[in-house]
């Protein structure tokens, strides 16, 4: 698959298995998601540009590595994206945060925007878009369309699970956007849920079902 990075770290896979179990209670699910998102954030930031800065240690001067230039913006696709956001913010507390709210039109089945608030100077930032489930890919594509319209040029997509259908749709619409996920699952079922998946991520993290 083009532009897809699967994080196969044992800790990620172990935690994901616990999340998939249908009997895992809401509080454990939320805690596991927070822990996994921190590990995924580590991977999604792996190739950020670096430079050096001259510092003084207690022993001597040193040309030390530091992050270069572009600042980060984290954009959560509501509402499930918020479950990934907390863990990523633990790792990158200085990142700016934006939100994209989309719902699915019952008739056309197309995503419709109801909320959009993002940090300024988006074109200067590495934008990490967050949604735990890349299922059909329609909301991911719609969110990224909006971010590009708002000026974003460097975008990455972080999810917990991806379906092959969603990866294909996103790759075709936005070949410049790398996808980072903990698992590429088998396929979507007839109502658009990922199989084997973990069910409705929003319901499981917020206990709404
Ligand atoms: N959204 C979810 O929460 N779960 C799926 O399996 C697909 C989309």
PDB file of C-alpha atoms and ligand atoms in Angstrom:
ATOM      1  CA  UNK A   1       0.000   0.000   0.000  1.00  0.00           C
ATOM      2  CA  UNK A   2       1.230   3.431  -0.972  1.00  0.00           C
ATOM      3  CA  UNK A   3       2.084   5.948   1.737  1.00  0.00           C
ATOM      4  CA  UNK A   4       1.125   3.659   4.618  1.00  0.00           C
ATOM      5  CA  UNK A   5       3.203   3.006   7.736  1.00  0.00           C
ATOM      6  CA  UNK A   6       2.028   0.281  10.127  1.00  0.00           C
ATOM      7  CA  UNK A   7       3.484   0.625  13.606  1.00  0.00           C
ATOM      8  CA  UNK A   8       4.135  -2.985  14.564  1.00  0.00           C
ATOM      9  CA  UNK A   9       5.830  -2.243  17.886  1.00  0.00           C
ATOM     10  CA  UNK A  10       4.961  -5.016  20.396  1.00  0.00           C
ATOM     11  CA  UNK A  11       3.556  -2.547  22.954  1.00  0.00           C
ATOM     12  CA  UNK A  12       1.255  -1.000  20.352  1.00  0.00           C
ATOM     13  CA  UNK A  13       0.015  -4.385  19.172  1.00  0.00           C
ATOM     14  CA  UNK A  14      -0.512  -5.685  22.710  1.00  0.00           C
ATOM     15  CA  UNK A  15      -2.535  -2.634  23.733  1.00  0.00           C
ATOM     16  CA  UNK A  16      -4.530  -2.730  20.504  1.00  0.00           C
ATOM     17  CA  UNK A  17      -5.540  -6.349  21.136  1.00  0.00           C
ATOM     18  CA  UNK A  18      -6.876  -5.326  24.561  1.00  0.00           C
ATOM     19  CA  UNK A  19      -8.830  -2.465  22.958  1.00  0.00           C
ATOM     20  CA  UNK A  20     -10.400  -4.743  20.361  1.00  0.00           C
ATOM     21  CA  UNK A  21     -11.917  -7.071  22.988  1.00  0.00           C
ATOM     22  CA  UNK A  22     -15.610  -6.353  23.264  1.00  0.00           C
ATOM     23  CA  UNK A  23     -15.587  -6.666  27.072  1.00  0.00           C
ATOM     24  CA  UNK A  24     -12.889  -4.046  27.642  1.00  0.00           C
ATOM     25  CA  UNK A  25     -14.603  -1.355  29.741  1.00  0.00           C
ATOM     26  CA  UNK A  26     -14.703   2.319  28.753  1.00  0.00           C
ATOM     27  CA  UNK A  27     -12.115   3.470  31.284  1.00  0.00           C
ATOM     28  CA  UNK A  28      -9.566   0.861  30.149  1.00  0.00           C
ATOM     29  CA  UNK A  29     -10.326   1.558  26.497  1.00  0.00           C
ATOM     30  CA  UNK A  30      -9.690   5.283  26.998  1.00  0.00           C
ATOM     31  CA  UNK A  31      -6.486   4.693  28.955  1.00  0.00           C
ATOM     32  CA  UNK A  32      -5.180   2.253  26.314  1.00  0.00           C
ATOM     33  CA  UNK A  33      -6.006   4.701  23.523  1.00  0.00           C
ATOM     34  CA  UNK A  34      -4.093   7.431  25.322  1.00  0.00           C
ATOM     35  CA  UNK A  35      -1.068   5.151  25.736  1.00  0.00           C
ATOM     36  CA  UNK A  36      -1.143   3.949  22.111  1.00  0.00           C
ATOM     37  CA  UNK A  37      -1.551   7.467  20.732  1.00  0.00           C
ATOM     38  CA  UNK A  38       1.610   8.499  22.544  1.00  0.00           C
ATOM     39  CA  UNK A  39       3.492   5.632  20.884  1.00  0.00           C
ATOM     40  CA  UNK A  40       1.982   6.437  17.466  1.00  0.00           C
ATOM     41  CA  UNK A  41       2.896  10.112  17.921  1.00  0.00           C
ATOM     42  CA  UNK A  42       6.497   9.026  18.464  1.00  0.00           C
ATOM     43  CA  UNK A  43       6.397   7.342  15.047  1.00  0.00           C
ATOM     44  CA  UNK A  44       4.571  10.117  13.170  1.00  0.00           C
ATOM     45  CA  UNK A  45       7.132  12.682  14.310  1.00  0.00           C
ATOM     46  CA  UNK A  46      10.124  10.465  13.500  1.00  0.00           C
ATOM     47  CA  UNK A  47      11.271  12.355  10.389  1.00  0.00           C
ATOM     48  CA  UNK A  48      10.629  15.939  11.457  1.00  0.00           C
ATOM     49  CA  UNK A  49      13.329  18.310  10.224  1.00  0.00           C
ATOM     50  CA  UNK A  50      16.239  18.800  12.594  1.00  0.00           C
ATOM     51  CA  UNK A  51      18.877  21.468  13.060  1.00  0.00           C
ATOM     52  CA  UNK A  52      21.454  22.178  15.747  1.00  0.00           C
ATOM     53  CA  UNK A  53      21.778  24.797  18.441  1.00  0.00           C
ATOM     54  CA  UNK A  54      24.858  25.733  20.390  1.00  0.00           C
ATOM     55  CA  UNK A  55      24.341  25.067  24.112  1.00  0.00           C
ATOM     56  CA  UNK A  56      26.490  25.014  27.221  1.00  0.00           C
ATOM     57  CA  UNK A  57      26.370  21.855  29.265  1.00  0.00           C
ATOM     58  CA  UNK A  58      27.913  21.988  32.779  1.00  0.00           C
ATOM     59  CA  UNK A  59      31.034  20.556  31.125  1.00  0.00           C
ATOM     60  CA  UNK A  60      31.463  22.325  27.761  1.00  0.00           C
ATOM     61  CA  UNK A  61      29.904  23.938  24.704  1.00  0.00           C
ATOM     62  CA  UNK A  62      28.022  21.558  22.452  1.00  0.00           C
ATOM     63  CA  UNK A  63      26.328  21.770  19.049  1.00  0.00           C
ATOM     64  CA  UNK A  64      23.135  19.967  20.055  1.00  0.00           C
ATOM     65  CA  UNK A  65      20.288  18.603  17.868  1.00  0.00           C
ATOM     66  CA  UNK A  66      16.926  20.348  18.036  1.00  0.00           C
ATOM     67  CA  UNK A  67      13.713  20.494  15.982  1.00  0.00           C
ATOM     68  CA  UNK A  68      13.900  22.828  13.009  1.00  0.00           C
ATOM     69  CA  UNK A  69      11.477  25.407  11.768  1.00  0.00           C
ATOM     70  CA  UNK A  70       8.027  24.090  11.125  1.00  0.00           C
ATOM     71  CA  UNK A  71       5.713  24.039  14.097  1.00  0.00           C
ATOM     72  CA  UNK A  72       3.091  21.391  14.614  1.00  0.00           C
ATOM     73  CA  UNK A  73      -0.684  21.596  14.427  1.00  0.00           C
ATOM     74  CA  UNK A  74      -2.833  18.698  15.605  1.00  0.00           C
ATOM     75  CA  UNK A  75      -6.271  18.575  14.011  1.00  0.00           C
ATOM     76  CA  UNK A  76      -8.876  16.283  15.541  1.00  0.00           C
ATOM     77  CA  UNK A  77     -11.751  15.038  13.404  1.00  0.00           C
ATOM     78  CA  UNK A  78     -14.670  15.182  15.857  1.00  0.00           C
ATOM     79  CA  UNK A  79     -15.568  13.425  17.909  1.00  0.00           C
ATOM     80  CA  UNK A  80     -13.431  10.288  17.962  1.00  0.00           C
ATOM     81  CA  UNK A  81     -10.244  12.171  17.005  1.00  0.00           C
ATOM     82  CA  UNK A  82     -10.246  13.639  20.516  1.00  0.00           C
ATOM     83  CA  UNK A  83      -9.362  10.210  21.879  1.00  0.00           C
ATOM     84  CA  UNK A  84      -6.045  10.326  20.008  1.00  0.00           C
ATOM     85  CA  UNK A  85      -5.470  13.994  20.744  1.00  0.00           C
ATOM     86  CA  UNK A  86      -4.798  13.662  24.488  1.00  0.00           C
ATOM     87  CA  UNK A  87      -1.984  11.144  24.076  1.00  0.00           C
ATOM     88  CA  UNK A  88      -0.350  13.058  21.225  1.00  0.00           C
ATOM     89  CA  UNK A  89      -0.495  16.250  23.311  1.00  0.00           C
ATOM     90  CA  UNK A  90       1.237  14.425  26.179  1.00  0.00           C
ATOM     91  CA  UNK A  91       4.199  13.982  23.841  1.00  0.00           C
ATOM     92  CA  UNK A  92       4.001  17.353  22.057  1.00  0.00           C
ATOM     93  CA  UNK A  93       2.462  19.745  24.609  1.00  0.00           C
ATOM     94  CA  UNK A  94       3.356  22.878  22.639  1.00  0.00           C
ATOM     95  CA  UNK A  95       1.468  21.838  19.481  1.00  0.00           C
ATOM     96  CA  UNK A  96      -1.445  24.033  18.376  1.00  0.00           C
ATOM     97  CA  UNK A  97      -4.813  22.279  18.137  1.00  0.00           C
ATOM     98  CA  UNK A  98      -7.646  22.477  15.629  1.00  0.00           C
ATOM     99  CA  UNK A  99     -10.985  20.709  15.196  1.00  0.00           C
ATOM    100  CA  UNK A 100     -12.968  19.620  12.163  1.00  0.00           C
ATOM    101  CA  UNK A 101     -16.580  18.563  12.696  1.00  0.00           C
ATOM    102  CA  UNK A 102     -18.246  16.501   9.972  1.00  0.00           C
ATOM    103  CA  UNK A 103     -21.495  14.543   9.828  1.00  0.00           C
ATOM    104  CA  UNK A 104     -22.790  12.201   7.153  1.00  0.00           C
ATOM    105  CA  UNK A 105     -25.750  13.455   5.110  1.00  0.00           C
ATOM    106  CA  UNK A 106     -28.411  10.732   5.352  1.00  0.00           C
ATOM    107  CA  UNK A 107     -29.440  11.104   1.707  1.00  0.00           C
ATOM    108  CA  UNK A 108     -26.167  11.670  -0.127  1.00  0.00           C
ATOM    109  CA  UNK A 109     -23.986   9.812   2.437  1.00  0.00           C
ATOM    110  CA  UNK A 110     -21.404  12.559   1.849  1.00  0.00           C
ATOM    111  CA  UNK A 111     -19.652  14.254   4.790  1.00  0.00           C
ATOM    112  CA  UNK A 112     -20.970  17.743   5.635  1.00  0.00           C
ATOM    113  CA  UNK A 113     -18.928  20.241   7.658  1.00  0.00           C
ATOM    114  CA  UNK A 114     -20.508  21.653  10.867  1.00  0.00           C
ATOM    115  CA  UNK A 115     -17.391  22.976  12.607  1.00  0.00           C
ATOM    116  CA  UNK A 116     -13.968  24.150  11.488  1.00  0.00           C
ATOM    117  CA  UNK A 117     -11.476  25.934  13.693  1.00  0.00           C
ATOM    118  CA  UNK A 118      -7.752  25.601  13.060  1.00  0.00           C
ATOM    119  CA  UNK A 119      -4.567  27.396  14.179  1.00  0.00           C
ATOM    120  CA  UNK A 120      -3.305  30.329  12.110  1.00  0.00           C
ATOM    121  CA  UNK A 121      -0.306  30.083   9.745  1.00  0.00           C
ATOM    122  CA  UNK A 122      -1.331  26.564   8.774  1.00  0.00           C
ATOM    123  CA  UNK A 123       0.916  26.713   5.706  1.00  0.00           C
ATOM    124  CA  UNK A 124       3.959  27.026   7.998  1.00  0.00           C
ATOM    125  CA  UNK A 125       3.060  23.996  10.091  1.00  0.00           C
ATOM    126  CA  UNK A 126       3.257  20.230   9.900  1.00  0.00           C
ATOM    127  CA  UNK A 127      -0.417  19.320  10.283  1.00  0.00           C
ATOM    128  CA  UNK A 128      -1.207  15.990  11.929  1.00  0.00           C
ATOM    129  CA  UNK A 129      -4.819  14.978  11.303  1.00  0.00           C
ATOM    130  CA  UNK A 130      -6.265  12.631  13.921  1.00  0.00           C
ATOM    131  CA  UNK A 131      -9.062  10.094  13.586  1.00  0.00           C
ATOM    132  CA  UNK A 132      -8.837   6.642  15.175  1.00  0.00           C
ATOM    133  CA  UNK A 133     -10.721   4.853  12.368  1.00  0.00           C
ATOM    134  CA  UNK A 134      -9.875   5.202   8.670  1.00  0.00           C
ATOM    135  CA  UNK A 135     -12.920   3.341   7.345  1.00  0.00           C
ATOM    136  CA  UNK A 136     -14.377   4.532   4.005  1.00  0.00           C
ATOM    137  CA  UNK A 137     -11.896   7.418   3.942  1.00  0.00           C
ATOM    138  CA  UNK A 138     -14.653   9.923   3.089  1.00  0.00           C
ATOM    139  CA  UNK A 139     -14.363  12.023   6.256  1.00  0.00           C
ATOM    140  CA  UNK A 140     -10.563  11.889   6.145  1.00  0.00           C
ATOM    141  CA  UNK A 141     -10.614  13.174   2.542  1.00  0.00           C
ATOM    142  CA  UNK A 142     -13.183  15.868   3.362  1.00  0.00           C
ATOM    143  CA  UNK A 143     -11.179  17.031   6.396  1.00  0.00           C
ATOM    144  CA  UNK A 144      -7.956  17.149   4.387  1.00  0.00           C
ATOM    145  CA  UNK A 145      -9.703  19.047   1.557  1.00  0.00           C
ATOM    146  CA  UNK A 146     -10.729  21.676   4.139  1.00  0.00           C
ATOM    147  CA  UNK A 147      -7.235  21.829   5.646  1.00  0.00           C
ATOM    148  CA  UNK A 148      -5.661  22.308   2.220  1.00  0.00           C
ATOM    149  CA  UNK A 149      -8.193  25.062   1.451  1.00  0.00           C
ATOM    150  CA  UNK A 150      -7.128  26.704   4.731  1.00  0.00           C
ATOM    151  CA  UNK A 151      -3.524  26.671   3.499  1.00  0.00           C
ATOM    152  CA  UNK A 152      -2.048  23.457   4.911  1.00  0.00           C
ATOM    153  CA  UNK A 153       0.759  22.109   2.743  1.00  0.00           C
ATOM    154  CA  UNK A 154       2.378  19.402   4.867  1.00  0.00           C
ATOM    155  CA  UNK A 155      -0.215  17.004   6.220  1.00  0.00           C
ATOM    156  CA  UNK A 156       0.022  13.588   7.892  1.00  0.00           C
ATOM    157  CA  UNK A 157      -2.861  11.332   8.895  1.00  0.00           C
ATOM    158  CA  UNK A 158      -2.764   9.393  12.161  1.00  0.00           C
ATOM    159  CA  UNK A 159      -5.232   6.610  12.900  1.00  0.00           C
ATOM    160  CA  UNK A 160      -5.459   3.545  15.094  1.00  0.00           C
ATOM    161  CA  UNK A 161      -7.035   1.203  12.538  1.00  0.00           C
ATOM    162  CA  UNK A 162      -7.234   1.466   8.768  1.00  0.00           C
ATOM    163  CA  UNK A 163      -9.349  -0.453   6.261  1.00  0.00           C
ATOM    164  CA  UNK A 164      -7.854  -1.120   2.800  1.00  0.00           C
ATOM    165  CA  UNK A 165     -10.825   0.740   1.269  1.00  0.00           C
ATOM    166  CA  UNK A 166     -10.067   3.885   3.274  1.00  0.00           C
ATOM    167  CA  UNK A 167      -6.354   3.762   2.542  1.00  0.00           C
ATOM    168  CA  UNK A 168      -7.088   3.479  -1.203  1.00  0.00           C
ATOM    169  CA  UNK A 169      -9.566   6.385  -1.152  1.00  0.00           C
ATOM    170  CA  UNK A 170      -7.214   8.626   0.827  1.00  0.00           C
ATOM    171  CA  UNK A 171      -4.173   7.694  -1.264  1.00  0.00           C
ATOM    172  CA  UNK A 172      -6.042   8.453  -4.487  1.00  0.00           C
ATOM    173  CA  UNK A 173      -7.414  11.802  -3.297  1.00  0.00           C
ATOM    174  CA  UNK A 174      -4.321  12.931  -1.377  1.00  0.00           C
ATOM    175  CA  UNK A 175      -1.213  11.017  -2.487  1.00  0.00           C
ATOM    176  CA  UNK A 176       0.954  13.553  -0.641  1.00  0.00           C
ATOM    177  CA  UNK A 177      -0.486  12.584   2.767  1.00  0.00           C
ATOM    178  CA  UNK A 178       1.291   9.751   4.595  1.00  0.00           C
ATOM    179  CA  UNK A 179      -0.892   7.524   6.783  1.00  0.00           C
ATOM    180  CA  UNK A 180       0.369   6.107  10.084  1.00  0.00           C
ATOM    181  CA  UNK A 181      -1.665   3.376  11.757  1.00  0.00           C
ATOM    182  CA  UNK A 182      -1.371   0.540  14.255  1.00  0.00           C
ATOM    183  CA  UNK A 183      -3.117  -1.951  11.952  1.00  0.00           C
ATOM    184  CA  UNK A 184      -4.363  -2.477   8.420  1.00  0.00           C
ATOM    185  CA  UNK A 185      -7.497  -4.550   9.036  1.00  0.00           C
ATOM    186  CA  UNK A 186      -9.213  -6.895   6.585  1.00  0.00           C
ATOM    187  CA  UNK A 187     -12.111  -4.921   5.082  1.00  0.00           C
ATOM    188  CA  UNK A 188     -15.286  -2.943   5.752  1.00  0.00           C
ATOM    189  CA  UNK A 189     -18.604  -4.647   6.464  1.00  0.00           C
ATOM    190  CA  UNK A 190     -21.838  -3.686   4.673  1.00  0.00           C
ATOM    191  CA  UNK A 191     -22.480  -0.746   7.030  1.00  0.00           C
ATOM    192  CA  UNK A 192     -18.974   0.657   6.838  1.00  0.00           C
ATOM    193  CA  UNK A 193     -17.485  -0.800  10.031  1.00  0.00           C
ATOM    194  CA  UNK A 194     -13.928  -2.078  10.015  1.00  0.00           C
ATOM    195  CA  UNK A 195     -13.486  -5.878  10.345  1.00  0.00           C
ATOM    196  CA  UNK A 196     -12.233  -7.251  12.682  1.00  0.00           C
ATOM    197  CA  UNK A 197     -12.032  -3.695  14.045  1.00  0.00           C
ATOM    198  CA  UNK A 198     -13.062  -2.663  17.524  1.00  0.00           C
ATOM    199  CA  UNK A 199     -16.610  -1.407  16.946  1.00  0.00           C
ATOM    200  CA  UNK A 200     -17.613   2.250  17.147  1.00  0.00           C
ATOM    201  CA  UNK A 201     -14.541   4.045  18.477  1.00  0.00           C
ATOM    202  CA  UNK A 202     -16.503   7.094  19.692  1.00  0.00           C
ATOM    203  CA  UNK A 203     -19.045   4.981  21.575  1.00  0.00           C
ATOM    204  CA  UNK A 204     -16.339   2.848  23.106  1.00  0.00           C
ATOM    205  CA  UNK A 205     -14.213   5.776  24.296  1.00  0.00           C
ATOM    206  CA  UNK A 206     -17.093   7.921  25.558  1.00  0.00           C
ATOM    207  CA  UNK A 207     -19.359   5.093  26.783  1.00  0.00           C
ATOM    208  CA  UNK A 208     -22.293   6.277  24.697  1.00  0.00           C
ATOM    209  CA  UNK A 209     -23.706   2.862  23.848  1.00  0.00           C
TER     210      UNK A 209
HETATM  211  N1  LIG B   1     -15.946   4.312  12.697  1.00  0.00           N
HETATM  212  C1  LIG B   1     -15.854   3.554  13.827  1.00  0.00           C
HETATM  213  O1  LIG B   1     -15.941   4.073  14.929  1.00  0.00           O
HETATM  214  N2  LIG B   1     -15.669   2.219  13.689  1.00  0.00           N
HETATM  215  C2  LIG B   1     -15.558   1.620  12.503  1.00  0.00           C
HETATM  216  O2  LIG B   1     -15.358   0.405  12.456  1.00  0.00           O
HETATM  217  C3  LIG B   1     -15.653   2.431  11.344  1.00  0.00           C
HETATM  218  C4  LIG B   1     -15.853   3.764  11.471  1.00  0.00           C
END
